[in-house]
mmCIF file of C-alpha atoms and ligand atoms in Angstrom:
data_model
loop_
_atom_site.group_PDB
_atom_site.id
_atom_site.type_symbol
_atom_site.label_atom_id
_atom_site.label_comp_id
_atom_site.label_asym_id
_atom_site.label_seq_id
_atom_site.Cartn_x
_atom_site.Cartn_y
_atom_site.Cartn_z
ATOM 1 C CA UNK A 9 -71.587 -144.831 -234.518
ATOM 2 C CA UNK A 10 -71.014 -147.487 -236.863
ATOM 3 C CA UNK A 11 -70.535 -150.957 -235.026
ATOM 4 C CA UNK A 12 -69.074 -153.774 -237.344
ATOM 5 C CA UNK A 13 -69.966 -157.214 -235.067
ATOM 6 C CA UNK A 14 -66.970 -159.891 -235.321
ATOM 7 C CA UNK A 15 -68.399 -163.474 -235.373
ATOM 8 C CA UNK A 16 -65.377 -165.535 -235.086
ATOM 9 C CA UNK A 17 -68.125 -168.980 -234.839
ATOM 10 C CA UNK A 18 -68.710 -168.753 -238.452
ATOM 11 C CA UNK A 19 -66.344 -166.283 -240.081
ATOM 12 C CA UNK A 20 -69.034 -164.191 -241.323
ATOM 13 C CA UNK A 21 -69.378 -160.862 -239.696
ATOM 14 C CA UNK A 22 -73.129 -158.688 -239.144
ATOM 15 C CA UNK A 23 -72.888 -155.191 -239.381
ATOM 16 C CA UNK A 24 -74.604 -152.757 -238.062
ATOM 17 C CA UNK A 25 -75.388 -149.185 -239.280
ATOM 18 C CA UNK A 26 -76.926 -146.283 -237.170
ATOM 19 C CA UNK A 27 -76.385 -143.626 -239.529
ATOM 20 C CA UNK A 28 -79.468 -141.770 -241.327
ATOM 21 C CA UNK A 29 -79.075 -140.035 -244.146
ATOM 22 C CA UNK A 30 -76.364 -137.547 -243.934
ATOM 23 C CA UNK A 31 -77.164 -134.243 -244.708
ATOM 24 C CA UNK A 32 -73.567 -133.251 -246.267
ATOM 25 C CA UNK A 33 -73.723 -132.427 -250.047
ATOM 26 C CA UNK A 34 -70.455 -130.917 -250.694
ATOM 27 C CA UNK A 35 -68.104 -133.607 -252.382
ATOM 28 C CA UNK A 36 -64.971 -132.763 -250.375
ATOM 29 C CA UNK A 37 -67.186 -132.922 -247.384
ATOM 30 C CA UNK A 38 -68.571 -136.146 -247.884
ATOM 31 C CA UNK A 39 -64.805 -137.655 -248.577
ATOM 32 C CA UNK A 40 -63.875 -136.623 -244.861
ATOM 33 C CA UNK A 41 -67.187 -137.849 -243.549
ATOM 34 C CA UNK A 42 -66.507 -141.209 -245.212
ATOM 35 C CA UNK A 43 -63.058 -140.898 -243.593
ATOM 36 C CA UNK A 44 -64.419 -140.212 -239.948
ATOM 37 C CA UNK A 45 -66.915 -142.747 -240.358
ATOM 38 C CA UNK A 46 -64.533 -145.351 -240.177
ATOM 39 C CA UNK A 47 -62.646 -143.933 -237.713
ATOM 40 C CA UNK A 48 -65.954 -143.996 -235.599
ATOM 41 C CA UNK A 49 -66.605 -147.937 -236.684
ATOM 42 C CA UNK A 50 -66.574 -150.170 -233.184
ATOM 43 C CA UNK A 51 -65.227 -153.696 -234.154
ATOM 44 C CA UNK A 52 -66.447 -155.795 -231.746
ATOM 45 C CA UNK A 53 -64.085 -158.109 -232.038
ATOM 46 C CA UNK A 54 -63.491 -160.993 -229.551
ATOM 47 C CA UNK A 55 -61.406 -159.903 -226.858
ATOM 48 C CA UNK A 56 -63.593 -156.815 -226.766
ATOM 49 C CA UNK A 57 -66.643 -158.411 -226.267
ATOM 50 C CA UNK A 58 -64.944 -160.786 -224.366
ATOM 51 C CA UNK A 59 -64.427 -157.340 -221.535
ATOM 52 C CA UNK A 60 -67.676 -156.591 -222.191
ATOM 53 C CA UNK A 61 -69.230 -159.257 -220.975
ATOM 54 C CA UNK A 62 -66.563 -159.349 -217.417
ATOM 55 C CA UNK A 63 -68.191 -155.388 -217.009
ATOM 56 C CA UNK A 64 -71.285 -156.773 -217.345
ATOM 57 C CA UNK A 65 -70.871 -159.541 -214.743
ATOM 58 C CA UNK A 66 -69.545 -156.997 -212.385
ATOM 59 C CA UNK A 67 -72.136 -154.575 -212.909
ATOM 60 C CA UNK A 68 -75.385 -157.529 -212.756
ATOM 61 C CA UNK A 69 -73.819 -158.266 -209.439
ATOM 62 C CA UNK A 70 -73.547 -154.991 -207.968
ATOM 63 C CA UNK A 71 -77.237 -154.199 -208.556
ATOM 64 C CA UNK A 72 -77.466 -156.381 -205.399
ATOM 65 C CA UNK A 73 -75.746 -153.837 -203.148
ATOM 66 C CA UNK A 74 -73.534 -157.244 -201.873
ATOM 67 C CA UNK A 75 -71.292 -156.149 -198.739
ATOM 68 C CA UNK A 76 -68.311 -156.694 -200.570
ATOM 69 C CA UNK A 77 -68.975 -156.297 -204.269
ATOM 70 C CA UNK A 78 -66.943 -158.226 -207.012
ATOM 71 C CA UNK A 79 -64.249 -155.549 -208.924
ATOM 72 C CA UNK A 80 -62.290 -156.116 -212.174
ATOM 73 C CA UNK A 81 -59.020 -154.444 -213.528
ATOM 74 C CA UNK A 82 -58.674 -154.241 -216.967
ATOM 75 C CA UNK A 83 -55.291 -154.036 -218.357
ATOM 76 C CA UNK A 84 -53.901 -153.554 -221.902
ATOM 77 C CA UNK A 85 -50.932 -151.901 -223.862
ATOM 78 C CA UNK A 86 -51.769 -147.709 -225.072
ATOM 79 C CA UNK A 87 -53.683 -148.391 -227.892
ATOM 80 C CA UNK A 88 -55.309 -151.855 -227.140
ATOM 81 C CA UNK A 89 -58.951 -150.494 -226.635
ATOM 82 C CA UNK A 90 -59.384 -150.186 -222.700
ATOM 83 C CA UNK A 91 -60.739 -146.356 -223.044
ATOM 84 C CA UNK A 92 -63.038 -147.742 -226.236
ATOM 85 C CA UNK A 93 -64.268 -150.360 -224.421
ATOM 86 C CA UNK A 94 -65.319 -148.379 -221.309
ATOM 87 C CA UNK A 95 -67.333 -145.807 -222.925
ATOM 88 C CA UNK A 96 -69.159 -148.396 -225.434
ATOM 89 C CA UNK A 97 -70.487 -150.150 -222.176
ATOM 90 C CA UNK A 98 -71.281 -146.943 -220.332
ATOM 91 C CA UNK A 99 -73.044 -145.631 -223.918
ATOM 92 C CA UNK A 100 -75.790 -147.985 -223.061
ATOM 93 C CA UNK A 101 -76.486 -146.692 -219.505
ATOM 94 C CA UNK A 102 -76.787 -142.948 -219.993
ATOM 95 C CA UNK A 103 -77.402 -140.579 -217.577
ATOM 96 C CA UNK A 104 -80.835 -139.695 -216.735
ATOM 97 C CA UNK A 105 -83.280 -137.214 -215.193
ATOM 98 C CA UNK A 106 -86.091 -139.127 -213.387
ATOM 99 C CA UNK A 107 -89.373 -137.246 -211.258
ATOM 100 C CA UNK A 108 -86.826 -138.580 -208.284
ATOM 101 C CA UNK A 109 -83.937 -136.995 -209.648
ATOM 102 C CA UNK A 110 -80.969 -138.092 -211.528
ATOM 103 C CA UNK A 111 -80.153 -141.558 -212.226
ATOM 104 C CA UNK A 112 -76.555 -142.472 -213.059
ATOM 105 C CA UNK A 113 -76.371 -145.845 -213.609
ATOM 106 C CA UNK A 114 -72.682 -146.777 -214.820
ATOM 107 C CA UNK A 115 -70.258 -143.852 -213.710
ATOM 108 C CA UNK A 116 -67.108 -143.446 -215.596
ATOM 109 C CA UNK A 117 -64.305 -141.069 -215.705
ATOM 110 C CA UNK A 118 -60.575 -141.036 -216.161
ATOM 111 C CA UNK A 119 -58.436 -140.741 -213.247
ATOM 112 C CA UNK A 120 -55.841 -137.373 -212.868
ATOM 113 C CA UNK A 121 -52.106 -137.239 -213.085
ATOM 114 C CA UNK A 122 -50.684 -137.308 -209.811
ATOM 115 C CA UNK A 123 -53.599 -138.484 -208.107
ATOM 116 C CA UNK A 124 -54.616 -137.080 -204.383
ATOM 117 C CA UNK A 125 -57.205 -137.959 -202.467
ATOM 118 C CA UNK A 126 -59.010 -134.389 -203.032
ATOM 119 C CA UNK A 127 -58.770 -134.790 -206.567
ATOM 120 C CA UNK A 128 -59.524 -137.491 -207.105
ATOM 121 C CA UNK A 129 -62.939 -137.409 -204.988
ATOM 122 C CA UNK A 130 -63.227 -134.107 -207.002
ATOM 123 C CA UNK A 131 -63.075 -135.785 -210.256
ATOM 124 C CA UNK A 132 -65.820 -138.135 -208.827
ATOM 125 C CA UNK A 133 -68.068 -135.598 -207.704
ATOM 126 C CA UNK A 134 -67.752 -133.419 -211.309
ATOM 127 C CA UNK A 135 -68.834 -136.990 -212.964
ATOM 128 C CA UNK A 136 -71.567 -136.898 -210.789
ATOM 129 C CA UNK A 137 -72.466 -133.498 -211.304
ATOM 130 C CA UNK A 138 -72.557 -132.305 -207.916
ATOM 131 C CA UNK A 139 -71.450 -128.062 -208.816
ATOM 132 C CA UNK A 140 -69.549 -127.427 -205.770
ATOM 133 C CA UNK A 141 -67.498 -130.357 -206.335
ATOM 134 C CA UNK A 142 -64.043 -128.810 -205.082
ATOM 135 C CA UNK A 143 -65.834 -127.812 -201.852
ATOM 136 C CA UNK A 144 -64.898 -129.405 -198.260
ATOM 137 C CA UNK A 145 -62.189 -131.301 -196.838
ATOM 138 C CA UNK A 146 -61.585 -134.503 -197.987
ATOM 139 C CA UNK A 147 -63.871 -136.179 -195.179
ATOM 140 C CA UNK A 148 -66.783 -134.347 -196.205
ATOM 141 C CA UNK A 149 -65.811 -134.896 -200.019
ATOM 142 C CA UNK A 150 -66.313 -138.446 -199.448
ATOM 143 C CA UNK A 151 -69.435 -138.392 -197.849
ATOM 144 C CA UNK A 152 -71.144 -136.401 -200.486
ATOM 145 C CA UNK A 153 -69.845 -139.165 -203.063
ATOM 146 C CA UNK A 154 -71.377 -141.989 -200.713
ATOM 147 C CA UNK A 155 -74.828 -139.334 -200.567
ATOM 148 C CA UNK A 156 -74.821 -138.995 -204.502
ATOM 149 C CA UNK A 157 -73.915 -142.603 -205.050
ATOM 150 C CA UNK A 158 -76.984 -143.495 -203.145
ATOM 151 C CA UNK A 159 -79.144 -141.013 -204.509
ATOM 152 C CA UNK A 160 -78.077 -141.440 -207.905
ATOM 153 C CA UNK A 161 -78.628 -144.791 -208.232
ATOM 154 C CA UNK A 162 -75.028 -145.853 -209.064
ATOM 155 C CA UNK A 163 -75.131 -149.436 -209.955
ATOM 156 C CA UNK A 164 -71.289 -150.067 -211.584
ATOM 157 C CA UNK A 165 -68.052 -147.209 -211.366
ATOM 158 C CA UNK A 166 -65.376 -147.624 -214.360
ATOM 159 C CA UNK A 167 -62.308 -145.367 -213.430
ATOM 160 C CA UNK A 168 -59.536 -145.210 -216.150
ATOM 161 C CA UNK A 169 -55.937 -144.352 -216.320
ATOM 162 C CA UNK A 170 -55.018 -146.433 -212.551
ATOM 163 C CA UNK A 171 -51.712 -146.451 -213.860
ATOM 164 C CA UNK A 172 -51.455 -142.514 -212.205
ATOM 165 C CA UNK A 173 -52.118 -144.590 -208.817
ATOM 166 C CA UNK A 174 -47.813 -145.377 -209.571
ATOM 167 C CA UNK A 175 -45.192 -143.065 -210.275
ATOM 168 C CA UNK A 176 -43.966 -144.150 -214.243
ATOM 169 C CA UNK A 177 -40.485 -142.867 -213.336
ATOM 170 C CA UNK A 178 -39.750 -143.418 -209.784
ATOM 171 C CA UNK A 179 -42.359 -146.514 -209.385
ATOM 172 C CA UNK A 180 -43.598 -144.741 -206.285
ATOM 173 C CA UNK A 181 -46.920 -145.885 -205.381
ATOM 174 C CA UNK A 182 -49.751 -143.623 -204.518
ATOM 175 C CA UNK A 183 -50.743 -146.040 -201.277
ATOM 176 C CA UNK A 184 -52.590 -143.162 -199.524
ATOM 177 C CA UNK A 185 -55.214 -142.832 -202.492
ATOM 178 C CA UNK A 186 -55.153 -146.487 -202.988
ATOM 179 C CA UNK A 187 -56.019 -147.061 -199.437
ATOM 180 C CA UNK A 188 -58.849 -143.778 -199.904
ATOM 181 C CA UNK A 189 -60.375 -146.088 -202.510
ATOM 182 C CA UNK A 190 -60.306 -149.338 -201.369
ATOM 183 C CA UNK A 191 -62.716 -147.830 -198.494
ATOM 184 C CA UNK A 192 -64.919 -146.192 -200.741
ATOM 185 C CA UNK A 193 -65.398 -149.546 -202.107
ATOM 186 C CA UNK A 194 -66.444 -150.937 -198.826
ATOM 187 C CA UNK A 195 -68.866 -147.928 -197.964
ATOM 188 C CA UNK A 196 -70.579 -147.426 -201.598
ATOM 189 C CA UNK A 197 -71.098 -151.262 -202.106
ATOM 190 C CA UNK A 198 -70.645 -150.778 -205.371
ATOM 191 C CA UNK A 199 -68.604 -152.608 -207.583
ATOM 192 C CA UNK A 200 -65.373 -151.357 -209.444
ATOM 193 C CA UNK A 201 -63.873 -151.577 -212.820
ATOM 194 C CA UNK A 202 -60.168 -150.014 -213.119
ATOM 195 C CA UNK A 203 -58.364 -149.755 -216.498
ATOM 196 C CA UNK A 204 -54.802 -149.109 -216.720
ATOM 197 C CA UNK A 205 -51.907 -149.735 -218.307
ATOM 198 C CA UNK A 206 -50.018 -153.290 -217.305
ATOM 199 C CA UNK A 207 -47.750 -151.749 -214.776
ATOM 200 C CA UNK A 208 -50.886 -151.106 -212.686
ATOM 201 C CA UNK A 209 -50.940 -154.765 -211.833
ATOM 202 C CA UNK A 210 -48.057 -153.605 -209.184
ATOM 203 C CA UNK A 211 -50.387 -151.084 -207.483
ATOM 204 C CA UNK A 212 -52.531 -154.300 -206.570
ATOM 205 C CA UNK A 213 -49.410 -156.482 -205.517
ATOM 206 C CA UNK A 214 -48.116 -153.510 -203.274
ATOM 207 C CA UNK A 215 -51.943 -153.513 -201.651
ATOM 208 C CA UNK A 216 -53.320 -156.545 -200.217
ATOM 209 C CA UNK A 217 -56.917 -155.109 -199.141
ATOM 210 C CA UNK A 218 -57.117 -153.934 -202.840
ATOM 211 C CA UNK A 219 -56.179 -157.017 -204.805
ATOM 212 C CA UNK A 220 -58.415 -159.422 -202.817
ATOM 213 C CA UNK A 221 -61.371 -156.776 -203.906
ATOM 214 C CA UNK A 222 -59.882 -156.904 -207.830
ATOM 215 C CA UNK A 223 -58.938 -160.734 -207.648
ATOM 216 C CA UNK A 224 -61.007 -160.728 -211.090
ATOM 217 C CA UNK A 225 -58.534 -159.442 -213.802
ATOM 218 C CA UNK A 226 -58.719 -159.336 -217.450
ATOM 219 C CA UNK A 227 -56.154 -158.018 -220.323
ATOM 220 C CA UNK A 228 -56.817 -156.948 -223.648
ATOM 221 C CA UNK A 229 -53.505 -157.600 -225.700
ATOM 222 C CA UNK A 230 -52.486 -156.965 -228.826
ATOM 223 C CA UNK A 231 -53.315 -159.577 -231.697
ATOM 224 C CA UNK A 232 -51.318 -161.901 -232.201
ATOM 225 C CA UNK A 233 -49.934 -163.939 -235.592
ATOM 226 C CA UNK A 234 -47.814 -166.423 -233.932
ATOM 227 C CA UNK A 235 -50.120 -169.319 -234.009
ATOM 228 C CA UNK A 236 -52.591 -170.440 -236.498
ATOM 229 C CA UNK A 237 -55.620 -169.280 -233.806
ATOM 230 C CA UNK A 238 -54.618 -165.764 -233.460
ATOM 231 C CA UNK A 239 -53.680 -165.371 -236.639
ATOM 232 C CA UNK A 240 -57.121 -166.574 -238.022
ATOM 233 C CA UNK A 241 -58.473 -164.105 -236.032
ATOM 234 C CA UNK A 242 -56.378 -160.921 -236.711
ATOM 235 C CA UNK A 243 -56.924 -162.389 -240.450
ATOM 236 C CA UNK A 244 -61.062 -162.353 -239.710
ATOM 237 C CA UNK A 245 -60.588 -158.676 -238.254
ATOM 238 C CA UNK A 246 -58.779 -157.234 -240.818
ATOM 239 C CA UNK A 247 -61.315 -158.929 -243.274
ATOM 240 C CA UNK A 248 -63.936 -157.105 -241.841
ATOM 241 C CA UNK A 249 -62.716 -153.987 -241.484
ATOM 242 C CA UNK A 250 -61.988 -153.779 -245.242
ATOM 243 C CA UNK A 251 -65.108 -155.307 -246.174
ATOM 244 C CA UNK A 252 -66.908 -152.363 -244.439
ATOM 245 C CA UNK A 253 -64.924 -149.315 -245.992
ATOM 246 C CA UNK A 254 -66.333 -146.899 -248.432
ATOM 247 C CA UNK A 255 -63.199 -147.621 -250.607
ATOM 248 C CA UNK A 256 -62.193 -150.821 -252.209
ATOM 249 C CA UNK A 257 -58.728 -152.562 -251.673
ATOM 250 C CA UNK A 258 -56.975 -155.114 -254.016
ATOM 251 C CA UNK A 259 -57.906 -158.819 -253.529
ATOM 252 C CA UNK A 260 -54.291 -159.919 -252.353
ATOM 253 C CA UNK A 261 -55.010 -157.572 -248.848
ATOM 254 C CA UNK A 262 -57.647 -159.888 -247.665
ATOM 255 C CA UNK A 263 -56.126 -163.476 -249.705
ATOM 256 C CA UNK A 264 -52.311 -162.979 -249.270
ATOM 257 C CA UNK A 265 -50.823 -164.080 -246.435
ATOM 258 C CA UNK A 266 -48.454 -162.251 -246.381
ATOM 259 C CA UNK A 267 -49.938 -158.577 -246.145
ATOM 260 C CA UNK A 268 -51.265 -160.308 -242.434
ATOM 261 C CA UNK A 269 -47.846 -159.794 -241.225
ATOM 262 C CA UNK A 270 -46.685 -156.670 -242.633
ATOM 263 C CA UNK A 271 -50.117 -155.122 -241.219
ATOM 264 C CA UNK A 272 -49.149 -157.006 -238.101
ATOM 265 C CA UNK A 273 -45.609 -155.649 -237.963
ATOM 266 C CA UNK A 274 -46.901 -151.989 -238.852
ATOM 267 C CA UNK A 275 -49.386 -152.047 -236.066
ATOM 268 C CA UNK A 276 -48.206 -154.483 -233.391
ATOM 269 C CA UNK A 277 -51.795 -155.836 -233.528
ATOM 270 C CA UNK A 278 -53.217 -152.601 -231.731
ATOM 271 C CA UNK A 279 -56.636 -151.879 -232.455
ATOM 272 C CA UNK A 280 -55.755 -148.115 -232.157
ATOM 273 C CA UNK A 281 -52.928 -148.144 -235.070
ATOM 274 C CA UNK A 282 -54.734 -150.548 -237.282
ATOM 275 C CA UNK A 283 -57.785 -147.849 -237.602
ATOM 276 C CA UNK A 284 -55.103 -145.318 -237.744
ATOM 277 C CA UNK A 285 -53.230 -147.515 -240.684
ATOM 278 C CA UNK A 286 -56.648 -148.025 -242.472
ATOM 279 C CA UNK A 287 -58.110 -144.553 -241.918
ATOM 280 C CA UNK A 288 -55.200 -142.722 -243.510
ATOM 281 C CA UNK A 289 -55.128 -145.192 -246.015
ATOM 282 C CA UNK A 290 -58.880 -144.157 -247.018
ATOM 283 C CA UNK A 291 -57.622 -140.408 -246.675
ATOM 284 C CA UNK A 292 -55.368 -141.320 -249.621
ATOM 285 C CA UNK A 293 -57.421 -143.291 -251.733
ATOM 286 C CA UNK A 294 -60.389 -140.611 -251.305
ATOM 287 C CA UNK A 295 -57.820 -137.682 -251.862
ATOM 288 C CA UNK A 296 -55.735 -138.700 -255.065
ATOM 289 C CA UNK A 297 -58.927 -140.506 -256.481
ATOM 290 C CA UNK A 298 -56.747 -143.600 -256.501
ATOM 291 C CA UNK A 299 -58.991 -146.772 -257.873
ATOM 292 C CA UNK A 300 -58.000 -148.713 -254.149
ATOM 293 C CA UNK A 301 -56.086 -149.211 -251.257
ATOM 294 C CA UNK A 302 -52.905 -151.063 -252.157
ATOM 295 C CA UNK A 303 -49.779 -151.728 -250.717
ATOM 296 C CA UNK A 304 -48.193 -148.822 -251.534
ATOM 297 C CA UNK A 305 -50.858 -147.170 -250.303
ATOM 298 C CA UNK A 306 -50.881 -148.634 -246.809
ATOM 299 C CA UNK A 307 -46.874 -147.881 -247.053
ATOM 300 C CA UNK A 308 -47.568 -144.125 -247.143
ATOM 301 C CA UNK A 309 -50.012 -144.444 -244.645
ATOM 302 C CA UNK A 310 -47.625 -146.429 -242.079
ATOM 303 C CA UNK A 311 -44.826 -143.597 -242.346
ATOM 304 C CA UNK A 312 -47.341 -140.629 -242.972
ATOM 305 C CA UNK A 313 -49.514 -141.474 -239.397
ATOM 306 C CA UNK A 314 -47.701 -143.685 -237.695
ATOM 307 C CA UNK A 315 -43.473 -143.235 -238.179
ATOM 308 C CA UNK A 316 -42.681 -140.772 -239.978
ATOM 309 C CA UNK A 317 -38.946 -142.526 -239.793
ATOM 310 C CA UNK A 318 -40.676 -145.564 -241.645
ATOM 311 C CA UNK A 319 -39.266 -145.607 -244.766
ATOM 312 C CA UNK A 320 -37.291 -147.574 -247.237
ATOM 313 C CA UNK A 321 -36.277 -150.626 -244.965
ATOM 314 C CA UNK A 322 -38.070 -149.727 -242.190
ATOM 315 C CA UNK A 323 -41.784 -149.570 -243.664
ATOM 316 C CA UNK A 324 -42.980 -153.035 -243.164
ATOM 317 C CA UNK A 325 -44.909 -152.591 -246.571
ATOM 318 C CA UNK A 326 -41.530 -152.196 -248.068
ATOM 319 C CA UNK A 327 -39.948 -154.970 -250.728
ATOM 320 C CA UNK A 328 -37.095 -154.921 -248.427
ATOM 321 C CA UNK A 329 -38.630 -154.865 -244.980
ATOM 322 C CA UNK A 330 -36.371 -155.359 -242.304
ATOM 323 C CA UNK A 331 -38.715 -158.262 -240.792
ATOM 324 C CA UNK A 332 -38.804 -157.853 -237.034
ATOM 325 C CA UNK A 333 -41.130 -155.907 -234.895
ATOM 326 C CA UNK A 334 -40.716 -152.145 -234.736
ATOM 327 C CA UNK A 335 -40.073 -152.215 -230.699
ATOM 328 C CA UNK A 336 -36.325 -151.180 -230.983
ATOM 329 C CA UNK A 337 -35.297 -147.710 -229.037
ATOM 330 C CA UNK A 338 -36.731 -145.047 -231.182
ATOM 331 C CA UNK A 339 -39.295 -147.413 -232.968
ATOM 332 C CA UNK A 340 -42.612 -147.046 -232.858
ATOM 333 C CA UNK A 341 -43.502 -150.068 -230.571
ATOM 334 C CA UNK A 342 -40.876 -149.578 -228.257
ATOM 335 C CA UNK A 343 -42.045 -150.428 -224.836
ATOM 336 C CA UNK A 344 -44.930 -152.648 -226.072
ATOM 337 C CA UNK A 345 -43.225 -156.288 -225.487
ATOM 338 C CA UNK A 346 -44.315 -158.060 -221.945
HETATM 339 N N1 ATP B 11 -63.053 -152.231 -230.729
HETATM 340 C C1 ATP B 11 -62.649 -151.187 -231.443
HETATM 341 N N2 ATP B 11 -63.228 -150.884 -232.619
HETATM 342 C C2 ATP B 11 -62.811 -149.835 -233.350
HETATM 343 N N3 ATP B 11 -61.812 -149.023 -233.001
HETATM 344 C C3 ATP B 11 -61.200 -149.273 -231.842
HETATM 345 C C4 ATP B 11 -61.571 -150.357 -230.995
HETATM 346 N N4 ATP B 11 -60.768 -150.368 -229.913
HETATM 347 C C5 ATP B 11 -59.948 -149.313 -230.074
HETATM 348 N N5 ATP B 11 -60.196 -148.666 -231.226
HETATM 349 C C6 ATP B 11 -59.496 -147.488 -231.758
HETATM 350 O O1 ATP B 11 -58.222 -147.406 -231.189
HETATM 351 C C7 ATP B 11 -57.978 -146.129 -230.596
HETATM 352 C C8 ATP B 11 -57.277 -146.352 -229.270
HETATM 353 O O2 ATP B 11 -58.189 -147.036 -228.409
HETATM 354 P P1 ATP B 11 -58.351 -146.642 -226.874
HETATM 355 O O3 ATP B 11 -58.216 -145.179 -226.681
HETATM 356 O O4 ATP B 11 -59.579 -147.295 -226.392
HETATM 357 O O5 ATP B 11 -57.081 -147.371 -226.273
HETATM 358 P P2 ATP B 11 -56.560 -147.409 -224.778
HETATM 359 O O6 ATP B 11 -56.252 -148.821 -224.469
HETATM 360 O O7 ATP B 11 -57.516 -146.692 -223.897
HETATM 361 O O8 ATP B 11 -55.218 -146.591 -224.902
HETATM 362 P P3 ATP B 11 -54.497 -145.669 -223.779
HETATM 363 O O9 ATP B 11 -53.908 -146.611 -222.757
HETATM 364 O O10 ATP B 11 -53.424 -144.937 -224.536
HETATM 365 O O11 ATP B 11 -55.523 -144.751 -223.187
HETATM 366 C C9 ATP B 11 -59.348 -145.470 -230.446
HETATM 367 O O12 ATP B 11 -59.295 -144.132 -230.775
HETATM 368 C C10 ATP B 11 -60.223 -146.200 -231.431
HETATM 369 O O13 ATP B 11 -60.264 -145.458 -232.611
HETATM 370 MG MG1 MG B 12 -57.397 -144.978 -222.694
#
């Protein structure tokens, strides 16, 4: 993967490129692996290294097997990089097989709909490898999870999607599994990282036992324009994203202003729809052998992969842009505002 660093100290950004040679001759080929390759660029821009750097508190800590281990939630909008974020860190820890067995440093999974104890123990035993994984009651589920935790080595646990600990629609909390898994923080001594949407701050406020253990909270929100700080930044991000693309864009994207908040208002500042903006906007260039990406072209993009009702007056790349943030009913951000 491709990892594009963000310096916000000095403006200036380092990249980095892991790519070899590719082996792809065929012209068309080479046009979609330019395409996926930014797609797969990590921007690690501040807020993201930012919840790097909280993981890697928690998991420094937990190699001390302390009796009650320091835990983190992580919570962000769809889109704002918590899923990203959790298998960059766990990237660097890989799974390995050792003359003592296997070592599994930094386990991470994502959490099932309609969590149960059963399955959710079973989801931590498949991460863990262990092939008879549905086997046994939940009692003796658990206990193999505390065995392979120990014998694994497990040093740091990142479990995704917590918001299935509360119902979306009736708000019910699962306070059964959240109970199940506040204790198998206490018995593994090993610390905890949950990602979730926001609403999974409630699952904490409904459980005392479990938000004194995840007292340490972070959120990765959407950029922001509103001030001259966050809109620097967003500015620096987009900046270098553009500066690393295979294609080339007009000099007013990265000097005007202006093209700051319509890429703002077409993305709400979401990591996930600004690659998707710029992506399909190198899927355009690449395809009609257009000479760069222009605001027309990032106006196709916007209603092509993002709203396909985003047109006319309601494309923010429009002349005639309605000027407000897409979170009405039936807009794409609906939803998104705190
Ligand atoms: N730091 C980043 N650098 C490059 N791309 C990123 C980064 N963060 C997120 N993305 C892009 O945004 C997309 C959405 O990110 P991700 O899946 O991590 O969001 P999420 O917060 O987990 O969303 P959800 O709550 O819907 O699961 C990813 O597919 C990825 O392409
Ligand atoms: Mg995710």
């Amino acid at each position: 993967m491709n990892s594009t660093v963000y310096n916000d100290s000095d403006n200036e950004f380092n990249e980095r490129n892991d790519d070899t040679k590719s082996p792809i001759k065929d012209p068309i080929d080479k046009k979609y692996e330019s395409v996926a390759s930014v797609r797969e660029t990590l921007i690690e821009h501040p807020a993201f290294a930012l919840g790097i750097s909280a993981v890697r508190r928690c998991h420094r800590m937990g190699r001390f097997g302390l009796e009650e281990p320091g835990c983190l939630l992580i919570t962000g909008v769809s889109g704002s990089g918590k899923s990203t974020l959790r298998k960059e860190y766990a990237k660097h820890y890989p799974r390995r097989e050792t003359d003592d067995g296997t070592v599994i440093p930094v386990l991470h999974l994502e959490l099932p709909a309609q969590p149960t104890i059963k399955n959710v123990a079973e989801r931590i035993l498949i991460a863990l490898g262990d092939p008879l994984f549905a086997r046994g009651s939940a009692e003796t589920m658990t206990a193999r999870i505390v065995t392979l935790f120990r014998n694994c080595r497990v040093e740091l646990v990142i479990l995704d999607e917590f918001q299935h600990f509360i119902d979306n629609s009736s708000e019910k909390i699962e306070t059964k599994v959240a109970d199940w898994l506040k204790h198998l923080v206490n018995v593994t001594r090993v610390p905890f990282v949950l990602m979730g949407l926001r609403r999974c701050r409630r699952i904490l406020q409904g459980n005392e036992q479990l938000r004194r253990r995840f007292s340490r909270q972070i959120s990765l929100e959407p950029f922001g324009i509103a001030d001259k700080r966050s809109r620097r930044i967003f500015d620096t991000l987009l900046r270098t994203i553009f500066g690393s693309l295979p294609v080339t864009c007009v000099p007013e994207l990265t000097s005007d202003g202006d093209h700051i908040e319509h890429i703002h208002y077409a993305t709400y500042g979401l990591m996930g729809y600004v690659m998707t903006l710029i992506t399909a906007s190198v899927e355009i260039v690449l395809e009609e052998g257009r000479p760069a990406i222009d605001r027309d072209v990032l106006g196709r993009a916007f209603s092509e992969s993002i709203w396909p009702e985003g047109r006319g007056r309601l494309n923010p790349f429009h002349a005639r842009f309605i000027n407000r943030p897409l979170t009405n009913a039936g807009e794409p951000f609906f939803g998104y505002k705190s």
